[in-house]
mmCIF file of C-alpha atoms in Angstrom:
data_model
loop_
_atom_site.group_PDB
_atom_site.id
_atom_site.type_symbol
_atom_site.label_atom_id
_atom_site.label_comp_id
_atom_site.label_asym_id
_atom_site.label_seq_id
_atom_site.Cartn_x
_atom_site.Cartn_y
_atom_site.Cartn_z
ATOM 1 C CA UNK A 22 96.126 108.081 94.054
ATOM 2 C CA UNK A 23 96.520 105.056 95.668
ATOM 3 C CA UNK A 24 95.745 103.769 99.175
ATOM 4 C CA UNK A 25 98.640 102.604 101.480
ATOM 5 C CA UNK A 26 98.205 100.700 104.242
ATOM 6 C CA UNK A 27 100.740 98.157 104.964
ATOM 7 C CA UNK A 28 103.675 96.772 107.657
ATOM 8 C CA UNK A 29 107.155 97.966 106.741
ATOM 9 C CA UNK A 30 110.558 98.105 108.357
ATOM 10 C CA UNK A 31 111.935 101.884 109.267
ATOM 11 C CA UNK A 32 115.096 100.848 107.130
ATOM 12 C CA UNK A 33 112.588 100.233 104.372
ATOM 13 C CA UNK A 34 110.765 103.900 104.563
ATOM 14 C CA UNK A 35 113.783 105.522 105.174
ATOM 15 C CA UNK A 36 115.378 103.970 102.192
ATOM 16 C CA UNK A 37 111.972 105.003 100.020
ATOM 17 C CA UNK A 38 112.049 108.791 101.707
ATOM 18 C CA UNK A 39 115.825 108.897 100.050
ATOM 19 C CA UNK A 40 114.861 107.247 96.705
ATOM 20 C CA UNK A 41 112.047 109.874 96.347
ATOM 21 C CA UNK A 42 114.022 113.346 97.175
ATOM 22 C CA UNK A 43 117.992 112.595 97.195
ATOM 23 C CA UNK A 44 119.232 109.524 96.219
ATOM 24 C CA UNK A 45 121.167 111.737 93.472
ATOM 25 C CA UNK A 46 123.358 113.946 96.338
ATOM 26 C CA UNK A 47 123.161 112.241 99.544
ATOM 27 C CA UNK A 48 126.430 111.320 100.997
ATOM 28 C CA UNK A 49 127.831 107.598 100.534
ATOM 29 C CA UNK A 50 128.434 107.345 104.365
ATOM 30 C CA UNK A 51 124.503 108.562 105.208
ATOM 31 C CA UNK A 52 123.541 105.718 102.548
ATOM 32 C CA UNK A 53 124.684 103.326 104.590
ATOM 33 C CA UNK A 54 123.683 104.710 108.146
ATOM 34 C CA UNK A 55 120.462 103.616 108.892
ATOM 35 C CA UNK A 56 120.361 106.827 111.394
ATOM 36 C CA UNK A 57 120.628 109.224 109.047
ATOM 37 C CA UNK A 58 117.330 110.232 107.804
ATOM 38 C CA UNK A 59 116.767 113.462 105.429
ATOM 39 C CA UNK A 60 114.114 115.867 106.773
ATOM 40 C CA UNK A 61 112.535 118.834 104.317
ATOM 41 C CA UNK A 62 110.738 121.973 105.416
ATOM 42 C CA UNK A 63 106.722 122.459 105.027
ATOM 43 C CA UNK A 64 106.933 124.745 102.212
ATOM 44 C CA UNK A 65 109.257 122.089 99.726
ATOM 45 C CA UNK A 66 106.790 119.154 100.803
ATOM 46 C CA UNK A 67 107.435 118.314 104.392
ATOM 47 C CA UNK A 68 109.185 115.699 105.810
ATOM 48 C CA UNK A 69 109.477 115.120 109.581
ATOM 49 C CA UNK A 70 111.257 112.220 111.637
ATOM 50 C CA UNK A 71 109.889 112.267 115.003
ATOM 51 C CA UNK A 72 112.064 110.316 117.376
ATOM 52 C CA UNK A 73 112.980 110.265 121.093
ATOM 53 C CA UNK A 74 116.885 111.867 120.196
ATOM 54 C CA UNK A 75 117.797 113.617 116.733
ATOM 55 C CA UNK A 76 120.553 115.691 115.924
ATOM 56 C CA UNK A 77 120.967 117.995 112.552
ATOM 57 C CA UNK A 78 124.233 116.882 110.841
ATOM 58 C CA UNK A 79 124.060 118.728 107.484
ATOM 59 C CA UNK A 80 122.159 120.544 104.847
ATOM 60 C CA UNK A 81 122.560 119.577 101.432
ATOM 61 C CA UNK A 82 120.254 121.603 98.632
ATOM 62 C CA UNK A 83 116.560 121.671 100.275
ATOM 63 C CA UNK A 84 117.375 118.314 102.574
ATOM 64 C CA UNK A 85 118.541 118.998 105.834
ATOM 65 C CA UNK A 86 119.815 115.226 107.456
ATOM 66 C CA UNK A 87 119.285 114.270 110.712
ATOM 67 C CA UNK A 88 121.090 111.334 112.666
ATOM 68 C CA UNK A 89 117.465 110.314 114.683
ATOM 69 C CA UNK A 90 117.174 107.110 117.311
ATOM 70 C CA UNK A 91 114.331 105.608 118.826
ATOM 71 C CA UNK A 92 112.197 106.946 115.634
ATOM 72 C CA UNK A 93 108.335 106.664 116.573
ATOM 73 C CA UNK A 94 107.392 108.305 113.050
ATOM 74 C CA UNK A 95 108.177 109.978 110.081
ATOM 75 C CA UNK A 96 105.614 112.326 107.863
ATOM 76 C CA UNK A 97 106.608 112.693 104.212
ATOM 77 C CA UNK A 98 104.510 114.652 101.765
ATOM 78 C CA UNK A 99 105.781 115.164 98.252
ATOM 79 C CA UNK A 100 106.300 118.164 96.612
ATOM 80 C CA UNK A 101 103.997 117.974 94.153
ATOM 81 C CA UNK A 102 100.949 117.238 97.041
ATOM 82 C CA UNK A 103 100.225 113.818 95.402
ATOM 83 C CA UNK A 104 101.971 112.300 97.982
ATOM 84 C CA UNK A 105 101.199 111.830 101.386
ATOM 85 C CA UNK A 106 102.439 108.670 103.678
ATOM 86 C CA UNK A 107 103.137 108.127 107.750
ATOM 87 C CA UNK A 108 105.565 105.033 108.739
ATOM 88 C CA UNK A 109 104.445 104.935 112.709
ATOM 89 C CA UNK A 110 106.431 102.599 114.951
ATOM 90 C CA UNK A 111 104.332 99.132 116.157
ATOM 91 C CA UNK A 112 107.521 97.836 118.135
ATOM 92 C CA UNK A 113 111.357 98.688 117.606
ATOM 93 C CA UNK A 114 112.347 99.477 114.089
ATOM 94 C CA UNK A 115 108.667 97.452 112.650
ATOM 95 C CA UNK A 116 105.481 99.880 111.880
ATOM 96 C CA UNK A 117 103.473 100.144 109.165
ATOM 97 C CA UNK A 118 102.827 103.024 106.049
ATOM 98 C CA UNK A 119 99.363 104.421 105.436
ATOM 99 C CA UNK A 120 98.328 107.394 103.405
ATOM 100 C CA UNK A 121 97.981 107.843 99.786
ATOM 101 C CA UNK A 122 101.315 107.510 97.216
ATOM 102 C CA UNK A 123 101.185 108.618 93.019
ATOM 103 C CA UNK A 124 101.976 106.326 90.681
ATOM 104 C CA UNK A 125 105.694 107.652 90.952
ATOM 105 C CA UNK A 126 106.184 106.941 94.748
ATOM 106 C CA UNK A 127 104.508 103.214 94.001
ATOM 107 C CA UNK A 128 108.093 102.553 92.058
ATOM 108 C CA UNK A 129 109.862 104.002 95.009
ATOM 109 C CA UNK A 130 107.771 102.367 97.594
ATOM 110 C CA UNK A 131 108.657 99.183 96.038
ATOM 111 C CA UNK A 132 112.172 99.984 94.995
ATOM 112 C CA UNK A 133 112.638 100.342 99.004
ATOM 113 C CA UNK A 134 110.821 97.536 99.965
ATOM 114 C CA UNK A 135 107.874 99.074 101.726
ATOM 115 C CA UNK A 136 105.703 97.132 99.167
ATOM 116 C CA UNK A 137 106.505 94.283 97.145
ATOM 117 C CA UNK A 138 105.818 93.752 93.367
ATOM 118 C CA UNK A 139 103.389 91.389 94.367
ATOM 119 C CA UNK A 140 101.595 94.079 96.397
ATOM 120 C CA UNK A 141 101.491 96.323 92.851
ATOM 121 C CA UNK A 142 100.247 93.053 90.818
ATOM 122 C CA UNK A 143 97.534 92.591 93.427
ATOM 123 C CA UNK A 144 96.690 96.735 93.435
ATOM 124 C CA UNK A 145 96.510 96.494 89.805
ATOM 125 C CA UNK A 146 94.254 93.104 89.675
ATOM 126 C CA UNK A 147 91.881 94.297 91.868
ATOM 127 C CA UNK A 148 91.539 97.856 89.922
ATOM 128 C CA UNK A 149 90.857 96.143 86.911
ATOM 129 C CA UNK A 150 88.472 94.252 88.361
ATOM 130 C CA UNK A 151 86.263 97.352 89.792
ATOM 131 C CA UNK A 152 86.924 98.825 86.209
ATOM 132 C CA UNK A 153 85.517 95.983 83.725
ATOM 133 C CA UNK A 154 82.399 95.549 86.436
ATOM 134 C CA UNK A 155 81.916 99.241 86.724
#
């Protein structure tokens, strides 16, 4: 597992939250709402938006999407448990991600611009480093 702990945009999570449980099925129009976050029960690998108004709008497979404003956080844990990442609000729609993330939710971390390529370069460097001095 690796360590997360870095600033990122809501628009950013949210777009890694849909790359890792329904980019395949999620409607066009919730794509491109940056309101519409997807929300999963505890049992599937939760995933809770916390924010001062939300409103259900529709459940698709295990997903259930929520229109949510004035979003303070968001909890998403994978399925498998190898997952396990907060975005918490610093000020308006800017916070910053910490938990841990697999190897799979590294590509979809930086696929939604939480982290940049860069950031997995530098991961990588430095593991290499603790591995050829261990």
């Amino acid at each position: 597992m690796v360590a997360i702990d870095v600033p990122a945009s809501l628009e950013s999570f949210r777009r890694f939250v849909i790359a890792s449980t329904c980019s395949s099925y999620i409607p066009r129009s919730y794509i491109e709402d940056e309101e519409v976050f997807p929300e999963r029960e505890e049992s599937l690998g939760s995933i809770y938006v916390e924010a001062a108004d939300k409103v259900t709008l529709k459940k698709v497979r295990d997903i259930t999407f929520v229109n949510a404003r004035d979003v303070l956080g968001i909890i998403y844990n994978s399925k498998s448990g190898n997952t396990a990442l907060k975005w918490r609000q610093l000020r308006r729609k800017g916070g910053k991600v910490t938990g841990e993330a697999s190897p799979n939710s590294l590509v979809n971390l930086s696929e939604g611009g939480v982290i940049t390529p860069e950031w997995v370069d530098q991961y990588l460097k430095k593991k290499n480093l603790e591995h050829s001095s261990a």
